[in-house]
Amino acid sequence: MLKVNNLSYWHLQKDLYKEISFTLEEKDHCAFIGINGSGKSTLIDLIINSEKHSYNGDIELDNNAIIGYISQFSNMDNIKDLTVFEYIAKDYLTLQKELENICIEMETSSEIEKLLEEYQRVSDDLDALGGSDFEQSISKKMNLANLSNYNELLISELSSGEFKLVKIIKEMLQSPDLLIMDEPDAFLDFENLNSLRNLINSYKGTLL
């Protein structure tokens, strides 16, 4: 999934990494552990945005690999009026609405063939998210995180730790090829740490 070979990187005249190498195989769960300022977040940014940095060595990702990312920081400003379910299922609900609109348009349109092609495209996108099982998948993840009764709460009503868990659930349900989480345990109390552990242990994809 990911291969880093002889990577060297410097920042503000300080060597952060000198000829480091590692491989992350498909479905591996791996963690970088280090003190503050040792360059963990920088290494993540190098993996995600390698074209924006100058470095020596090689960073190789599987062709067309889709990366999911969870920042260590939380920003609710643009979504605080959404319910937890609306936030997690936003892409799913948008595709559902597109299908409904196409069906309505079919009732009066003469361009049925074009609309059928569009319907198939949206249906394929919906299937890629889990299709009819998507709501059930949300329910399972919410139960694992001990948030089963939170669907109708507004995002603004969540604590920082609860919102971190909700963000992780949303990203996991997108099924990226590689899911990268930057300090996912930040702002989590003991109960939420257990919920994070449950989510990580249940995740079948590649996780960093």
Short mmCIF file of C-alpha atoms in Angstrom, two decimals:
data_model
loop_
_atom_site.label_atom_id
_atom_site.label_comp_id
_atom_site.label_asym_id
_atom_site.label_seq_id
_atom_site.Cartn_x
_atom_site.Cartn_y
_atom_site.Cartn_z
CA MET A 1 0.00 0.00 0.00
CA LEU A 2 2.78 2.43 0.99
CA LYS A 3 6.55 2.19 0.60
CA VAL A 4 9.00 4.78 1.95
CA ASN A 5 12.63 4.25 0.98
CA ASN A 6 15.66 6.16 2.30
CA LEU A 7 13.59 9.25 3.13
CA SER A 8 15.50 12.28 4.37
CA TYR A 9 13.82 15.57 5.23
CA TRP A 10 14.97 18.71 6.95
CA HIS A 11 13.06 21.68 8.39
CA LEU A 12 14.49 24.95 9.70
CA GLN A 13 18.02 23.54 9.34
CA LYS A 14 17.05 20.51 11.46
CA ASP A 15 17.17 16.94 10.16
CA LEU A 16 13.79 15.40 10.97
CA TYR A 17 14.43 12.11 9.16
CA LYS A 18 17.62 10.67 7.77
CA GLU A 19 17.34 7.77 5.33
CA ILE A 20 14.30 6.16 6.98
CA SER A 21 12.51 3.28 5.26
CA PHE A 22 9.31 1.36 6.01
CA THR A 23 6.52 -0.49 4.22
CA LEU A 24 2.81 -0.51 5.00
CA GLU A 25 1.03 -3.53 3.51
CA GLU A 26 -2.65 -3.73 2.63
CA LYS A 27 -4.87 -4.11 5.73
CA ASP A 28 -1.97 -3.33 8.10
CA HIS A 29 -2.63 -1.21 11.19
CA CYS A 30 0.49 0.83 11.97
CA ALA A 31 1.36 3.72 14.30
CA PHE A 32 4.11 6.35 14.45
CA ILE A 33 5.07 7.03 18.06
CA GLY A 34 7.24 9.96 19.13
CA ILE A 35 7.47 13.00 21.39
CA ASN A 36 5.96 16.35 20.42
CA GLY A 37 7.97 18.06 17.71
CA SER A 38 9.59 14.87 16.44
CA GLY A 39 7.89 15.22 13.06
CA LYS A 40 4.94 12.81 13.12
CA SER A 41 2.47 15.25 11.54
CA THR A 42 5.11 16.38 9.05
CA LEU A 43 5.68 12.78 7.98
CA ILE A 44 1.92 12.38 7.46
CA ASP A 45 1.88 15.52 5.32
CA LEU A 46 4.81 14.21 3.29
CA ILE A 47 2.86 11.02 2.57
CA ILE A 48 -0.35 12.85 1.63
CA ASN A 49 1.16 15.86 -0.15
CA SER A 50 4.60 14.68 -1.25
CA GLU A 51 4.54 16.92 -4.33
CA LYS A 52 4.53 20.02 -2.09
CA HIS A 53 7.78 19.17 -0.33
CA SER A 54 11.46 18.90 -1.16
CA TYR A 55 13.01 15.71 0.21
CA ASN A 56 15.44 12.96 -0.65
CA GLY A 57 14.34 9.36 -1.13
CA ASP A 58 11.13 7.80 -2.42
CA ILE A 59 7.50 7.79 -1.25
CA GLU A 60 5.43 5.30 -3.22
CA LEU A 61 1.67 4.76 -2.90
CA ASP A 62 -0.38 2.16 -4.74
CA ASN A 63 -1.64 3.55 -8.04
CA ASN A 64 -4.87 5.54 -7.63
CA ALA A 65 -4.97 4.83 -3.89
CA ILE A 66 -7.63 6.90 -2.13
CA ILE A 67 -6.44 8.38 1.17
CA GLY A 68 -8.77 9.24 4.03
CA TYR A 69 -7.49 11.71 6.61
CA ILE A 70 -8.48 12.70 10.14
CA SER A 71 -6.82 15.86 11.45
CA GLN A 72 -5.89 16.19 15.11
CA PHE A 73 -7.85 19.48 15.12
CA SER A 74 -11.64 19.87 15.00
CA ASN A 75 -13.62 22.60 13.26
CA MET A 76 -17.41 22.53 13.57
CA ASP A 77 -18.11 26.00 12.16
CA ASN A 78 -19.70 24.98 8.84
CA ILE A 79 -21.52 21.89 10.09
CA LYS A 80 -22.66 22.75 13.62
CA ASP A 81 -26.34 22.89 12.60
CA LEU A 82 -26.31 19.40 11.07
CA THR A 83 -27.40 16.37 13.05
CA VAL A 84 -24.80 13.68 13.63
CA PHE A 85 -26.57 11.40 11.15
CA GLU A 86 -26.78 14.13 8.49
CA TYR A 87 -23.06 14.81 8.88
CA ILE A 88 -21.96 11.18 8.67
CA ALA A 89 -24.38 10.29 5.85
CA LYS A 90 -24.03 13.51 3.84
CA ASP A 91 -22.61 11.89 0.68
CA TYR A 92 -25.09 9.01 0.92
CA LEU A 93 -28.10 11.33 1.36
CA THR A 94 -26.92 13.54 -1.52
CA LEU A 95 -26.77 10.55 -3.89
CA GLN A 96 -30.18 9.34 -2.71
CA LYS A 97 -31.64 12.76 -3.50
CA GLU A 98 -30.02 12.70 -6.97
CA LEU A 99 -31.72 9.37 -7.71
CA GLU A 100 -35.08 10.74 -6.59
CA ASN A 101 -34.68 13.79 -8.85
CA ILE A 102 -33.74 11.62 -11.83
CA CYS A 103 -36.85 9.47 -11.29
CA ILE A 104 -39.04 12.59 -11.17
CA GLU A 105 -37.42 13.90 -14.36
CA MET A 106 -38.02 10.59 -16.13
CA GLU A 107 -41.79 11.06 -15.76
CA THR A 108 -41.82 13.98 -18.18
CA SER A 109 -38.55 13.86 -20.13
CA SER A 110 -38.07 12.49 -23.66
CA GLU A 111 -34.35 11.83 -23.03
CA ILE A 112 -34.89 8.58 -21.17
CA GLU A 113 -31.69 6.91 -22.37
CA LYS A 114 -29.54 9.77 -21.08
CA LEU A 115 -31.36 9.75 -17.75
CA LEU A 116 -30.96 5.97 -17.44
CA GLU A 117 -27.21 6.35 -17.89
CA GLU A 118 -27.16 9.05 -15.22
CA TYR A 119 -29.28 6.88 -12.93
CA GLN A 120 -26.82 3.99 -13.34
CA ARG A 121 -23.84 6.24 -12.59
CA VAL A 122 -25.39 7.56 -9.38
CA SER A 123 -26.49 4.04 -8.40
CA ASP A 124 -22.92 2.80 -8.84
CA ASP A 125 -21.64 5.64 -6.63
CA LEU A 126 -24.25 4.74 -4.03
CA ASP A 127 -23.26 1.05 -4.14
CA ALA A 128 -19.62 2.06 -3.61
CA LEU A 129 -20.71 3.62 -0.30
CA GLY A 130 -22.50 0.46 0.76
CA GLY A 131 -25.88 1.03 -0.90
CA SER A 132 -28.87 -0.13 1.09
CA ASP A 133 -26.62 -1.29 3.95
CA PHE A 134 -25.18 2.18 4.59
CA GLU A 135 -27.57 3.12 7.40
CA GLN A 136 -26.96 -0.24 9.06
CA SER A 137 -23.21 0.33 8.79
CA ILE A 138 -23.60 3.71 10.49
CA SER A 139 -25.57 2.08 13.28
CA LYS A 140 -22.88 -0.56 13.84
CA LYS A 141 -20.09 2.03 14.02
CA MET A 142 -22.10 4.26 16.35
CA ASN A 143 -22.73 1.28 18.66
CA LEU A 144 -19.01 0.45 18.70
CA ALA A 145 -18.26 4.05 19.72
CA ASN A 146 -20.99 4.02 22.40
CA LEU A 147 -22.80 6.78 20.50
CA SER A 148 -25.89 4.82 19.52
CA ASN A 149 -28.29 7.51 20.78
CA TYR A 150 -26.47 10.45 19.16
CA ASN A 151 -27.91 10.37 15.62
CA GLU A 152 -30.36 13.22 16.17
CA LEU A 153 -28.03 15.41 18.22
CA LEU A 154 -26.64 18.51 16.54
CA ILE A 155 -22.91 18.56 15.85
CA SER A 156 -22.72 21.69 18.02
CA GLU A 157 -23.95 19.66 21.01
CA LEU A 158 -20.98 17.27 20.91
CA SER A 159 -17.84 17.51 23.00
CA SER A 160 -14.49 17.68 21.18
CA GLY A 161 -13.87 14.02 21.92
CA GLU A 162 -17.30 12.92 20.71
CA PHE A 163 -16.89 14.93 17.52
CA LYS A 164 -13.48 13.29 16.93
CA LEU A 165 -15.14 9.87 17.11
CA VAL A 166 -17.92 10.97 14.75
CA LYS A 167 -15.33 12.23 12.24
CA ILE A 168 -13.53 8.90 12.40
CA ILE A 169 -16.78 7.01 11.81
CA LYS A 170 -17.60 9.20 8.80
CA GLU A 171 -14.16 8.66 7.25
CA MET A 172 -14.15 4.91 7.91
CA LEU A 173 -17.50 4.54 6.15
CA GLN A 174 -15.99 6.09 3.00
CA SER A 175 -13.75 2.98 2.80
CA PRO A 176 -10.53 4.72 1.67
CA ASP A 177 -7.62 2.53 0.57
CA LEU A 178 -5.49 4.09 3.31
CA LEU A 179 -6.91 5.86 6.36
CA ILE A 180 -4.47 8.20 8.13
CA MET A 181 -5.34 9.64 11.55
CA ASP A 182 -3.19 12.34 13.16
CA GLU A 183 -3.27 11.94 16.97
CA PRO A 184 -6.78 10.41 17.03
CA ASP A 185 -6.62 10.10 20.82
CA ALA A 186 -6.27 13.88 21.34
CA PHE A 187 -9.09 15.36 23.47
CA LEU A 188 -10.46 11.89 24.33
CA ASP A 189 -11.32 10.91 27.90
CA PHE A 190 -11.01 7.31 29.11
CA GLU A 191 -14.47 6.25 27.89
CA ASN A 192 -13.90 7.75 24.45
CA LEU A 193 -10.45 6.14 24.28
CA ASN A 194 -12.15 2.76 24.66
CA SER A 195 -14.55 3.73 21.87
CA LEU A 196 -11.61 4.67 19.63
CA ARG A 197 -9.99 1.30 20.37
CA ASN A 198 -13.23 -0.47 19.37
CA LEU A 199 -13.39 1.43 16.07
CA ILE A 200 -9.73 0.74 15.25
CA ASN A 201 -9.96 -2.96 16.11
CA SER A 202 -13.07 -3.39 13.94
CA TYR A 203 -11.60 -1.58 10.92
CA LYS A 204 -10.70 -3.96 8.09
CA GLY A 205 -8.84 -1.44 5.92
CA THR A 206 -5.26 -0.13 5.98
CA LEU A 207 -4.76 2.24 8.89
CA LEU A 208 -1.95 4.57 9.91
#
